[in-house]
JSON list of C-alpha atoms in Angstrom, two decimals:
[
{"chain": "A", "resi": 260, "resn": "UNK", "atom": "CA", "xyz": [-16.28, -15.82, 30.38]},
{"chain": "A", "resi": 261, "resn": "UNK", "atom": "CA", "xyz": [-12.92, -17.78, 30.50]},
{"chain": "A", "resi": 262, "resn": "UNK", "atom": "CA", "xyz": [-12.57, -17.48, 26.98]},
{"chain": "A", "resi": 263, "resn": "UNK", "atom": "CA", "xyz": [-12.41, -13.49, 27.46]},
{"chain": "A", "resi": 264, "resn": "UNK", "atom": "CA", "xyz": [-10.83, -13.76, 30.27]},
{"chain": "A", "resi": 265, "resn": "UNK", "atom": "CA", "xyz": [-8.09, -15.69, 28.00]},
{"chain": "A", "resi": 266, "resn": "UNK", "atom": "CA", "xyz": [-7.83, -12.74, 25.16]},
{"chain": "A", "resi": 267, "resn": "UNK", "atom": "CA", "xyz": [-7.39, -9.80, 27.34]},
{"chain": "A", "resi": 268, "resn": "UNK", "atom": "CA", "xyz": [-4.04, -11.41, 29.18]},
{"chain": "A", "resi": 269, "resn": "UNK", "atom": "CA", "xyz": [-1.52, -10.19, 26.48]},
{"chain": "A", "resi": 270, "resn": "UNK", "atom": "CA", "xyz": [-2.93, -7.08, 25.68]},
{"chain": "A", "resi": 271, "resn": "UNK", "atom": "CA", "xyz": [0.49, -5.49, 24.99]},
{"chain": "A", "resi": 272, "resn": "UNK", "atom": "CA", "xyz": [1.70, -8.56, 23.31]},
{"chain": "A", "resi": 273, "resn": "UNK", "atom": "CA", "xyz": [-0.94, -9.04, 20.99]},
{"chain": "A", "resi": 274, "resn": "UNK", "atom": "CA", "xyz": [-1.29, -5.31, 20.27]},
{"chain": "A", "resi": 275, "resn": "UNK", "atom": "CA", "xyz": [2.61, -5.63, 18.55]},
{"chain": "A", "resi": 276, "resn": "UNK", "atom": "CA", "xyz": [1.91, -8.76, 16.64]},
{"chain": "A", "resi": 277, "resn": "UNK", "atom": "CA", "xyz": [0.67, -7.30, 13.60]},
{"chain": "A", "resi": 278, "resn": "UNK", "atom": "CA", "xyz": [1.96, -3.65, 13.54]},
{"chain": "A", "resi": 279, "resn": "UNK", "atom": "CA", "xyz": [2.60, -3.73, 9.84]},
{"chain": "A", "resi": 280, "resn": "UNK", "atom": "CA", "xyz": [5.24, -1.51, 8.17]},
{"chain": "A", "resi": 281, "resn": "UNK", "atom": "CA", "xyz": [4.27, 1.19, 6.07]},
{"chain": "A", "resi": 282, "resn": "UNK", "atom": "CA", "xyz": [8.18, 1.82, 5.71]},
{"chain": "A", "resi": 283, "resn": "UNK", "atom": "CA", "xyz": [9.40, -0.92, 3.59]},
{"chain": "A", "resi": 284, "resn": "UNK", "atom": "CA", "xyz": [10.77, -1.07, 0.40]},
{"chain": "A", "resi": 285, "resn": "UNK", "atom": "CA", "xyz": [8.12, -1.90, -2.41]},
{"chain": "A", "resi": 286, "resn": "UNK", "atom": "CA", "xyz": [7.61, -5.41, -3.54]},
{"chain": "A", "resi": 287, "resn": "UNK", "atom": "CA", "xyz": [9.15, -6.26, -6.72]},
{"chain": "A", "resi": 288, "resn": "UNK", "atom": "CA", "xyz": [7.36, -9.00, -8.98]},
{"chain": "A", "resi": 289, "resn": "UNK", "atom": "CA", "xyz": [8.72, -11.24, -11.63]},
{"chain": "A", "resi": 290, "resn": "UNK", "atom": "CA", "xyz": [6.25, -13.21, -13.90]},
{"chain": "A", "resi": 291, "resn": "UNK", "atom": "CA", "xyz": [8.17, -15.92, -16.25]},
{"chain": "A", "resi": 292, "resn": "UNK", "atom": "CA", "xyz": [6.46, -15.63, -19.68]},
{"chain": "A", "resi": 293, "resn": "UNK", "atom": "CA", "xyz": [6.74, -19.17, -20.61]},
{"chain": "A", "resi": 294, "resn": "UNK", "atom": "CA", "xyz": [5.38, -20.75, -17.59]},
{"chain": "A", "resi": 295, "resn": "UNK", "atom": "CA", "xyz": [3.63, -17.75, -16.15]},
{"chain": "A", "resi": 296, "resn": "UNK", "atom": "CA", "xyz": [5.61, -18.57, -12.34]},
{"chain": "A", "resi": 297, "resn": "UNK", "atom": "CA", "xyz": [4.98, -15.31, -9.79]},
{"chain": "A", "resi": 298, "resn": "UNK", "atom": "CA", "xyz": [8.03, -14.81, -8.16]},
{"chain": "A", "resi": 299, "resn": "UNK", "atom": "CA", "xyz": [7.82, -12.57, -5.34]},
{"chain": "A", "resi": 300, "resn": "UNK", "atom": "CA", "xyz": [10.65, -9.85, -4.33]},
{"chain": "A", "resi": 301, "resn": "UNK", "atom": "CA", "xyz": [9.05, -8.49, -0.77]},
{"chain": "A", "resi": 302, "resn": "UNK", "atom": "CA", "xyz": [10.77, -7.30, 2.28]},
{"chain": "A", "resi": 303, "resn": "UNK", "atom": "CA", "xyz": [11.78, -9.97, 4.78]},
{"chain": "A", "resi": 304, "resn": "UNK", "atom": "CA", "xyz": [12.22, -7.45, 7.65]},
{"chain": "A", "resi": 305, "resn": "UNK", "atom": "CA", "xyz": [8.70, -5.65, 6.72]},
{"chain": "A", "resi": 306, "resn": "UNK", "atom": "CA", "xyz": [7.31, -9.62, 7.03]},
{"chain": "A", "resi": 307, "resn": "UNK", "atom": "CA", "xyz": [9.18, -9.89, 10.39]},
{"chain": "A", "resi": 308, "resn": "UNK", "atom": "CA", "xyz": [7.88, -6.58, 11.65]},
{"chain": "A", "resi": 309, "resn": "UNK", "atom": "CA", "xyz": [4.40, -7.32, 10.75]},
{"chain": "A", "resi": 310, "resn": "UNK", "atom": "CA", "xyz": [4.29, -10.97, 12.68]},
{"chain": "A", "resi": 311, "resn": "UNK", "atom": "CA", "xyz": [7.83, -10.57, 14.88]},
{"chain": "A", "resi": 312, "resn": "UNK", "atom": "CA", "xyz": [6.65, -14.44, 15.90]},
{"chain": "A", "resi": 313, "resn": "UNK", "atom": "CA", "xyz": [7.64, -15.90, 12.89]},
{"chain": "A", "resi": 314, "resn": "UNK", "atom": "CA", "xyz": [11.18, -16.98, 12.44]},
{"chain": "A", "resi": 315, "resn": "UNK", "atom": "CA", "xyz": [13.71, -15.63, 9.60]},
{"chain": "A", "resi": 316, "resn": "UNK", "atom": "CA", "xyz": [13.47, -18.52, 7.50]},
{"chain": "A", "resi": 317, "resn": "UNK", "atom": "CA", "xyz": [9.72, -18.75, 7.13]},
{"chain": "A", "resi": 318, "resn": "UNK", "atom": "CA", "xyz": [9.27, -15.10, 6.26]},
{"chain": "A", "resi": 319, "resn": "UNK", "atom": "CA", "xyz": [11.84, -15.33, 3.62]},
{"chain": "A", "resi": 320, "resn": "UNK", "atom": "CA", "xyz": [10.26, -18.43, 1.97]},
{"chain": "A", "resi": 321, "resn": "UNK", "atom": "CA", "xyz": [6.88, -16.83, 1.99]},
{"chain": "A", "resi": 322, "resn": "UNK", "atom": "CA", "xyz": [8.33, -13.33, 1.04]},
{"chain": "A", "resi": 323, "resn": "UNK", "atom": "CA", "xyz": [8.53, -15.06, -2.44]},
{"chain": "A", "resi": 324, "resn": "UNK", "atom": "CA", "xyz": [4.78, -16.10, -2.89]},
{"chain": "A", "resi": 325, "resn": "UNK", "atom": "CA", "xyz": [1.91, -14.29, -4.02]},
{"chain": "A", "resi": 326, "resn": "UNK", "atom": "CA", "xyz": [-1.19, -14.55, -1.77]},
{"chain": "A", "resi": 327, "resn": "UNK", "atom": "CA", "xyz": [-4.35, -15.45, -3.34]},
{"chain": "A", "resi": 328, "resn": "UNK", "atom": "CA", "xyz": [-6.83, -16.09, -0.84]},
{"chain": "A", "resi": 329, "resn": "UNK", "atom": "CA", "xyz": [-7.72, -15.79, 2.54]},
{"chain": "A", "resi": 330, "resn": "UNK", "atom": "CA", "xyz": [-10.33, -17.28, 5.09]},
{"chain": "A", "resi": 331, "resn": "UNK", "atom": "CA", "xyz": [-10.96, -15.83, 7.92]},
{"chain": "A", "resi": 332, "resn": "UNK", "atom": "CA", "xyz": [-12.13, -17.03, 11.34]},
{"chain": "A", "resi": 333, "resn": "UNK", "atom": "CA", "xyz": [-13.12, -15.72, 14.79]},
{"chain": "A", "resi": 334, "resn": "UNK", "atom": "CA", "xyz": [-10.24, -17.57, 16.79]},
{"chain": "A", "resi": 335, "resn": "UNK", "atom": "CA", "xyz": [-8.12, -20.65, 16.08]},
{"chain": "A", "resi": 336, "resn": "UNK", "atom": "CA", "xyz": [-10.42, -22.83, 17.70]},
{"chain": "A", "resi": 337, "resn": "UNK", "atom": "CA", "xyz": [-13.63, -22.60, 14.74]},
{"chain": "A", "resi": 338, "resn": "UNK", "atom": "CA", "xyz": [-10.97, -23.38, 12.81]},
{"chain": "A", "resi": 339, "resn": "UNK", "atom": "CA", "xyz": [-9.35, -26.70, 14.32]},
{"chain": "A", "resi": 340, "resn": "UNK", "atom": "CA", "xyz": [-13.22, -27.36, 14.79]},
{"chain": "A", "resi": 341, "resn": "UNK", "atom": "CA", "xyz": [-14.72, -27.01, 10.86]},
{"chain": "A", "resi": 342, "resn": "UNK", "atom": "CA", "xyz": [-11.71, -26.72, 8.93]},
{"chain": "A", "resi": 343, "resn": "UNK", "atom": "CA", "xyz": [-12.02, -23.61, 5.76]},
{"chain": "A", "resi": 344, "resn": "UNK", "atom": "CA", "xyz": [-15.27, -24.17, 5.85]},
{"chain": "A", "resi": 345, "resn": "UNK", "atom": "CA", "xyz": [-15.91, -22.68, 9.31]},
{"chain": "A", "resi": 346, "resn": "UNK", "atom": "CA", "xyz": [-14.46, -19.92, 8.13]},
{"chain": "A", "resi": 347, "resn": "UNK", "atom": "CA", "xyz": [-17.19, -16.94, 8.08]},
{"chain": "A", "resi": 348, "resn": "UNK", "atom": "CA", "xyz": [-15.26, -15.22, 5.05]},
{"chain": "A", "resi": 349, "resn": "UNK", "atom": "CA", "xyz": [-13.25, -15.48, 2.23]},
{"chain": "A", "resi": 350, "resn": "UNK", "atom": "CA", "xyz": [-11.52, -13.14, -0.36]},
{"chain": "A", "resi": 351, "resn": "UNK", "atom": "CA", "xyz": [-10.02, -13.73, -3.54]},
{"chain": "A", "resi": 352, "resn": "UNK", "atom": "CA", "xyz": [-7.16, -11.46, -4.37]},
{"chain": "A", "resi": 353, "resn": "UNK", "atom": "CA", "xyz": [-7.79, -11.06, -7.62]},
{"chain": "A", "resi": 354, "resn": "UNK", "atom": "CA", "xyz": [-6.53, -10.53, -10.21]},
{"chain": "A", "resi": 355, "resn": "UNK", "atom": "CA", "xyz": [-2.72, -10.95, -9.03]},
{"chain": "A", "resi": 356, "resn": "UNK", "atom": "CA", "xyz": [-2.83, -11.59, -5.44]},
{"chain": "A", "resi": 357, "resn": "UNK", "atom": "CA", "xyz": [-1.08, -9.85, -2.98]},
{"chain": "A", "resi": 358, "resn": "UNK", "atom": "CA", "xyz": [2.35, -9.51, -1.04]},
{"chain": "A", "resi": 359, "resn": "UNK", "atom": "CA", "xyz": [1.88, -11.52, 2.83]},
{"chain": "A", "resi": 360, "resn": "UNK", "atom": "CA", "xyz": [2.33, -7.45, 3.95]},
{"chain": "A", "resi": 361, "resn": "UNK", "atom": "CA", "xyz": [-0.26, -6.29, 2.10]},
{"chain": "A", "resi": 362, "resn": "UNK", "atom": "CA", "xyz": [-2.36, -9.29, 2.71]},
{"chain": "A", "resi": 363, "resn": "UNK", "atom": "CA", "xyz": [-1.80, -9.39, 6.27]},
{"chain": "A", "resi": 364, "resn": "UNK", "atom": "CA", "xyz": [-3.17, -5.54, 6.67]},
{"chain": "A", "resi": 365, "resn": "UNK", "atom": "CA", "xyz": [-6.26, -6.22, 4.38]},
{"chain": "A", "resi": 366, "resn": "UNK", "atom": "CA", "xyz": [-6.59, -8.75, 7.15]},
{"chain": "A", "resi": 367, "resn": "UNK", "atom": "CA", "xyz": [-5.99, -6.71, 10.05]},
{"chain": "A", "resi": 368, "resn": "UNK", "atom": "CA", "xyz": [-7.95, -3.82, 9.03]},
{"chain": "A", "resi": 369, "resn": "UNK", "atom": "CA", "xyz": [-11.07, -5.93, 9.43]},
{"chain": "A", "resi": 370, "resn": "UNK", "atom": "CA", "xyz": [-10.87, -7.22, 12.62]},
{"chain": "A", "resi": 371, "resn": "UNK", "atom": "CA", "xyz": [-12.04, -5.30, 15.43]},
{"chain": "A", "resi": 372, "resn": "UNK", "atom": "CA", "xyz": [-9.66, -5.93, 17.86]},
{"chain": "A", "resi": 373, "resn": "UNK", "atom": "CA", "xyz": [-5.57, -6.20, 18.18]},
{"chain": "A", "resi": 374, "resn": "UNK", "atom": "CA", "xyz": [-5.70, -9.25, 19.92]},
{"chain": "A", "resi": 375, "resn": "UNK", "atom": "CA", "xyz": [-8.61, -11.77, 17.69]},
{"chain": "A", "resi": 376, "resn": "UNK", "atom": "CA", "xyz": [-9.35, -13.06, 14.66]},
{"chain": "A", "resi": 377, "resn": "UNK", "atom": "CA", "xyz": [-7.55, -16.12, 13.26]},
{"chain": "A", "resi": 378, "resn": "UNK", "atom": "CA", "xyz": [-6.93, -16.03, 9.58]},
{"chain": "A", "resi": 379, "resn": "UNK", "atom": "CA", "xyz": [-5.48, -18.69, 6.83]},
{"chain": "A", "resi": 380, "resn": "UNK", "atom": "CA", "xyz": [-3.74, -17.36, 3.99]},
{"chain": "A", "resi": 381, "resn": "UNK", "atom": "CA", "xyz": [-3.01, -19.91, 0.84]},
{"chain": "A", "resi": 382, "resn": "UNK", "atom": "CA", "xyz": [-0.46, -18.60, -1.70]},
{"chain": "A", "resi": 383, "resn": "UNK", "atom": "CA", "xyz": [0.08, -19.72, -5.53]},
{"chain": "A", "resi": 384, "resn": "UNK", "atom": "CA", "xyz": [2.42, -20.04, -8.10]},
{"chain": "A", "resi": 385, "resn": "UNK", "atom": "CA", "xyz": [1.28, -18.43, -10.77]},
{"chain": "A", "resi": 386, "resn": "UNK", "atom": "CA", "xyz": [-1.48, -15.58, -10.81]},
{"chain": "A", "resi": 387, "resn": "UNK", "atom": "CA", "xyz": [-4.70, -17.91, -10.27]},
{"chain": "A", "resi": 388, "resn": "UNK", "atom": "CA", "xyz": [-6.14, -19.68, -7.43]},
{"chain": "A", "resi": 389, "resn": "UNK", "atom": "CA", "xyz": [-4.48, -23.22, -6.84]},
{"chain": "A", "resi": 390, "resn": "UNK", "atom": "CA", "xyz": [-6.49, -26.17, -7.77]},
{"chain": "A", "resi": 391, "resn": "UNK", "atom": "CA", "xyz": [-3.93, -28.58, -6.28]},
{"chain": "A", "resi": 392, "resn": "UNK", "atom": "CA", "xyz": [-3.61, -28.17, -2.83]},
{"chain": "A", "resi": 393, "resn": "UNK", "atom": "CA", "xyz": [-1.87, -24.51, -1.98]},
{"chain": "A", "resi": 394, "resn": "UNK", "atom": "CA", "xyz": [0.51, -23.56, 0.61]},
{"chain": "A", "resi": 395, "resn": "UNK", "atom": "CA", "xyz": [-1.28, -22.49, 3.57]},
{"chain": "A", "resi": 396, "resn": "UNK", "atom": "CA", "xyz": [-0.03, -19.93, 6.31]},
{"chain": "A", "resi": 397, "resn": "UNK", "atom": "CA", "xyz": [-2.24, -19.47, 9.47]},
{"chain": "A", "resi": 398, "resn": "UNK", "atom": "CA", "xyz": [-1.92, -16.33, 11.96]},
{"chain": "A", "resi": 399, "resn": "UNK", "atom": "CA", "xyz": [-3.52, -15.91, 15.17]},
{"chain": "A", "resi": 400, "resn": "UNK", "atom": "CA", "xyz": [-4.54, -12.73, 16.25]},
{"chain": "A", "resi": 401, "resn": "UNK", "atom": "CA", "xyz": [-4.79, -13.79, 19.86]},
{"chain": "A", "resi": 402, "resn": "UNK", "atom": "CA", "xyz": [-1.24, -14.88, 20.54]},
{"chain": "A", "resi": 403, "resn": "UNK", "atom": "CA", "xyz": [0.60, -13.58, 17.10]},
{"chain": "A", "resi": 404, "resn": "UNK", "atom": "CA", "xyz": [1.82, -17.04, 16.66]},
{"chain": "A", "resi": 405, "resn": "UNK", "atom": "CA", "xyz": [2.57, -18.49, 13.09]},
{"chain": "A", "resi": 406, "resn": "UNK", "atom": "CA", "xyz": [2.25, -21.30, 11.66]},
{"chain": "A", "resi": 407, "resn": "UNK", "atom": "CA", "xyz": [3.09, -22.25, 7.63]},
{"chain": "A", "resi": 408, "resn": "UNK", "atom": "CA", "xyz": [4.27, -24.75, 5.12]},
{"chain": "A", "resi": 409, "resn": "UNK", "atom": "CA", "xyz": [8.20, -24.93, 5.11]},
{"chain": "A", "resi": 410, "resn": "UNK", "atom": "CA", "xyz": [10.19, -24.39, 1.65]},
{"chain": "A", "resi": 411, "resn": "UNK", "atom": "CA", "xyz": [10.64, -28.59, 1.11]},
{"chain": "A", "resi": 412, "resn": "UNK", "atom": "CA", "xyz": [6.31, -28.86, 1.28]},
{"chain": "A", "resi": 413, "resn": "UNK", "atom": "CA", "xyz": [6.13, -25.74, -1.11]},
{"chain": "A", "resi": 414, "resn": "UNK", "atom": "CA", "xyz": [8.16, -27.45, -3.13]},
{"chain": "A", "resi": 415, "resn": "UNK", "atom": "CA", "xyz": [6.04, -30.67, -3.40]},
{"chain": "A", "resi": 416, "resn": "UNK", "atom": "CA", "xyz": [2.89, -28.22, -4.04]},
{"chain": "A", "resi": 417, "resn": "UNK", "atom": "CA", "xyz": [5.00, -26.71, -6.16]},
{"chain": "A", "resi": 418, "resn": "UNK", "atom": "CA", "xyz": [5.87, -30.38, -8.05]},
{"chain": "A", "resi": 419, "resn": "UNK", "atom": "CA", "xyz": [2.29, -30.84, -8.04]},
{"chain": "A", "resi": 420, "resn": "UNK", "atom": "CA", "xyz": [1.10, -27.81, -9.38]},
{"chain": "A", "resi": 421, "resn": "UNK", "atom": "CA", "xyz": [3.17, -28.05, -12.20]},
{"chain": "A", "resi": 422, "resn": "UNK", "atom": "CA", "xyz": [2.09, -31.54, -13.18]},
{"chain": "A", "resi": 423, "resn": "UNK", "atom": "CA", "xyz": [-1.72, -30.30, -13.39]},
{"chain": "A", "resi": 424, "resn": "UNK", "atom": "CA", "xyz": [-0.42, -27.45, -15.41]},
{"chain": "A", "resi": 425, "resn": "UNK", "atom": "CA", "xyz": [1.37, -30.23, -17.55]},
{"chain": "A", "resi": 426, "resn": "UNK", "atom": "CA", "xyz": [-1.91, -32.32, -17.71]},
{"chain": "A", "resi": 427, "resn": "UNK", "atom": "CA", "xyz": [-3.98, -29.37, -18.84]},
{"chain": "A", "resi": 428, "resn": "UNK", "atom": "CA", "xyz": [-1.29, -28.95, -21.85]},
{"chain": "A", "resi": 429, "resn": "UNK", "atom": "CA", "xyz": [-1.85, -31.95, -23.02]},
{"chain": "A", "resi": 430, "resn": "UNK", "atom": "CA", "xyz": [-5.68, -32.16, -22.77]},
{"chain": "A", "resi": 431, "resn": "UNK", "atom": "CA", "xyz": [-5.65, -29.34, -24.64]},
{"chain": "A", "resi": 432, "resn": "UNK", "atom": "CA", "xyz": [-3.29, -30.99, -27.32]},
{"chain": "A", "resi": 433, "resn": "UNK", "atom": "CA", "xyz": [-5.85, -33.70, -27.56]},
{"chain": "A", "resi": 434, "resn": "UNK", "atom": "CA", "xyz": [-8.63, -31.27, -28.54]},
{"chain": "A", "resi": 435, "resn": "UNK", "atom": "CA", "xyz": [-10.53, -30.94, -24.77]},
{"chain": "A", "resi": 436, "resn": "UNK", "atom": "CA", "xyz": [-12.55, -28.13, -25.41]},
{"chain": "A", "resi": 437, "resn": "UNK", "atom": "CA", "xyz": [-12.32, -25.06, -23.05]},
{"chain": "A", "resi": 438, "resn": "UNK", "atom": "CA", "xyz": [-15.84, -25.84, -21.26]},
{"chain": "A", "resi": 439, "resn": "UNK", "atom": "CA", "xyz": [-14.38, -29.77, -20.13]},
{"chain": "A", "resi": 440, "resn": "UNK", "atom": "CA", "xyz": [-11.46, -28.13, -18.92]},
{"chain": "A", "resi": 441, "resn": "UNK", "atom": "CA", "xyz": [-13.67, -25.81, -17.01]},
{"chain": "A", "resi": 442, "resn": "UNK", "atom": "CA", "xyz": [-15.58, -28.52, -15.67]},
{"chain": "A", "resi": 443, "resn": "UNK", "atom": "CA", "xyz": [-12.92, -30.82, -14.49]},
{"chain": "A", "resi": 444, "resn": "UNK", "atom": "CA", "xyz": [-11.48, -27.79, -13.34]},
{"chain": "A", "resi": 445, "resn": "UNK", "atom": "CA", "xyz": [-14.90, -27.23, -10.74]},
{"chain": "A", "resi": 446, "resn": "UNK", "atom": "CA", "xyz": [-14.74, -30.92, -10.06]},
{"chain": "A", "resi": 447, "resn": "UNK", "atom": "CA", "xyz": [-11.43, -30.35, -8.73]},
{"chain": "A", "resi": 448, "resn": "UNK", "atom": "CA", "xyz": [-12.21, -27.06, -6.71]},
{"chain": "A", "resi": 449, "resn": "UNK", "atom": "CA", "xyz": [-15.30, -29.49, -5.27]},
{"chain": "A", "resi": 450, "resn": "UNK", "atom": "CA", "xyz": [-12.97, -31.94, -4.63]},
{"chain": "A", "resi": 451, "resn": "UNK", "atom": "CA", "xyz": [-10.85, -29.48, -2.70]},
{"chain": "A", "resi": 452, "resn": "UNK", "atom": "CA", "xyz": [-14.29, -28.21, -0.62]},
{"chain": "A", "resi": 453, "resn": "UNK", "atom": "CA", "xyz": [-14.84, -31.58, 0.05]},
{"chain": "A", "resi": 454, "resn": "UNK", "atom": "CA", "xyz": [-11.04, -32.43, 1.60]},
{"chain": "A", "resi": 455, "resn": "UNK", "atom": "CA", "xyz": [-11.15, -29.25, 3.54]},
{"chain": "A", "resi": 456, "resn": "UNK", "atom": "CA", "xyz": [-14.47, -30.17, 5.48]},
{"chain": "A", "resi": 457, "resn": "UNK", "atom": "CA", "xyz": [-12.87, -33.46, 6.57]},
{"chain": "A", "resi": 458, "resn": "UNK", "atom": "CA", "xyz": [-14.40, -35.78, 4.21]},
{"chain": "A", "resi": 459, "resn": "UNK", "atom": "CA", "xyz": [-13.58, -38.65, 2.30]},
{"chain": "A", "resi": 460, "resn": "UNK", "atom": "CA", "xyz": [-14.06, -40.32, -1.09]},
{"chain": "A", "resi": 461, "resn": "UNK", "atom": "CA", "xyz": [-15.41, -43.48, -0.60]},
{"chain": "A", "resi": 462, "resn": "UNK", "atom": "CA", "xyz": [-16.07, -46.71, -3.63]},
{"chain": "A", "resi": 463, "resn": "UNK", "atom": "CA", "xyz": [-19.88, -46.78, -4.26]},
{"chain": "A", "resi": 464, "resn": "UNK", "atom": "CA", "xyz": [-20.78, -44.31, -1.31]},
{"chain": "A", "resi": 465, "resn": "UNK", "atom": "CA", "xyz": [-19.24, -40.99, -2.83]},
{"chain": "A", "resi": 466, "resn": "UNK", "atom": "CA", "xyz": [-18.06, -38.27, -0.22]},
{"chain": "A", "resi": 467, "resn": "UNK", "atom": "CA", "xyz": [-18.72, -39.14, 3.63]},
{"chain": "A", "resi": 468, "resn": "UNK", "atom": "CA", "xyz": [-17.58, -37.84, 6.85]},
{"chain": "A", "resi": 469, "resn": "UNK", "atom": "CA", "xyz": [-14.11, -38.85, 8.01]},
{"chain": "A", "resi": 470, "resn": "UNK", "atom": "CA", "xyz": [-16.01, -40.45, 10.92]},
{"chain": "A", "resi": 471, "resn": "UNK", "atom": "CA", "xyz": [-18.21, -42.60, 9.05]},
{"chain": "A", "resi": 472, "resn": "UNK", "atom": "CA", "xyz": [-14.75, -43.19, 6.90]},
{"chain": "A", "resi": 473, "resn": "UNK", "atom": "CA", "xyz": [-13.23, -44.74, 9.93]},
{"chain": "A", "resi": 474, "resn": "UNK", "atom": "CA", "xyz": [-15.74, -47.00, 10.14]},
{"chain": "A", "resi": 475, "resn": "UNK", "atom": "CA", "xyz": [-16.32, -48.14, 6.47]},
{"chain": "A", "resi": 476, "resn": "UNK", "atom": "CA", "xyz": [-15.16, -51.03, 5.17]},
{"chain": "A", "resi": 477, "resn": "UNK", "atom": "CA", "xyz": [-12.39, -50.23, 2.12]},
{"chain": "A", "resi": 478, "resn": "UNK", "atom": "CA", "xyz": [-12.41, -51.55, -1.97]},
{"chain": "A", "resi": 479, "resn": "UNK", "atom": "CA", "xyz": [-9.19, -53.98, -1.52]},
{"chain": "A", "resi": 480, "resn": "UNK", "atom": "CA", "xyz": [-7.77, -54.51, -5.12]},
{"chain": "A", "resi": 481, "resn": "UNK", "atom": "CA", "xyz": [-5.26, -57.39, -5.25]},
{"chain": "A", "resi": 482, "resn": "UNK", "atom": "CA", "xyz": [-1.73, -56.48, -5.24]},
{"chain": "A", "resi": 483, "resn": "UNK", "atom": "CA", "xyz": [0.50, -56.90, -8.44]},
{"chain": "A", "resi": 484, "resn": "UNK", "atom": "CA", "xyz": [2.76, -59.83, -8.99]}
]
């Protein structure tokens, strides 16, 4: 009862959070043809007037990304309690992703209510699904609040992403066939499942809870001389 109690305070409030434009300008899209980068060109006020919560600079670093996926949740707290995989759906925005406008209205337009619903968004680089870890947005319908990766952790995903897409090159210089890369390509998306429930990798006992992590003794290899 509290918890309803709770969500019906800032009626008006939450009913403005997400009040997305139909007014702005189109986004504009820019694909390099070497690296195949996505480069986003969307409207920093029509992000601002979709979630007024989130500050200038945040809406014009994620203005540039395209939006891949998105898992969605009841309220913030399944989230902080399972992680992504609490989350009771998912959708792939195939098979170029979407704008944060447009992606924040598919959003919207599935949740009952103005003022529920907790949703995180993870953007890419390129036009495929990131199988290094993604920049991650989060928006709660209950409050509007906003919460997101800054430009200097894009750019480390960033720095990461483009050493897998480096490592990929050269396996396929070496003569990997398309079916490995496929499969160390699942072993990495597992991986990723695994990391988002909370669990760790652990010598001889494969993936455990963090928990039982915090607990288990660790493989010490001797430091270098």
């Amino acid at each position: 009862m509290a918890e309803t109690e709770a969500a019906t305070e800032e009626p008006e409030a939450s009913k403005e959070a997400y009040q997305v434009s139909r007014d702005v300008a189109g986004t504009l899209r820019r694909q390099d043809p070497v690296t195949g980068d996505v480069e986003l060109y969307t409207s920093i006020d029509g992000i601002l007037q979709a979630v007024p919560k989130m500050n200038w600079d945040m809406a014009a670093t994620w203005s540039r990304l395209p939006i891949m996926r998105v898992h969605l949740f009841l309220d913030k707290v399944s989230f902080q309690r399972g992680g992504i995989m609490r989350s009771y759906a998912s959708k792939v925005f195939s098979p170029e992703g979407l704008d944060l406008i447009q992606a924040i209205a598919w959003w919207r337009k599935r949740v009952k209510s103005p003022a529920k619903g907790f949703a995180v968004f993870e953007a890419s680089f390129d036009s495929q699904v990131c199988i290094t870890d993604p920049p991650t947005l989060m928006l709660d319908g209950a409050t509007g609040e906003a919460e997101a990766d800054d430009a200097e952790a894009i750019q480390r995903k960033r720095e990461s992403h483009a050493k897998r897409r480096e490592l990929d090159k050269r396996w396929v210089t070496k003569g990997i066939s398309e079916e490995a890369l496929q499969k160390i390509k699942q072993a990495d998306m597992h991986r990723m499942s695994r990391k988002a429930k909370g669990e760790e990798y652990l010598y001889k006992k494969g993936w455990v809870s963090a928990e039982v992590a915090k607990t288990s003794p660790r493989l010490l290899l001797p430091a270098l001389r």
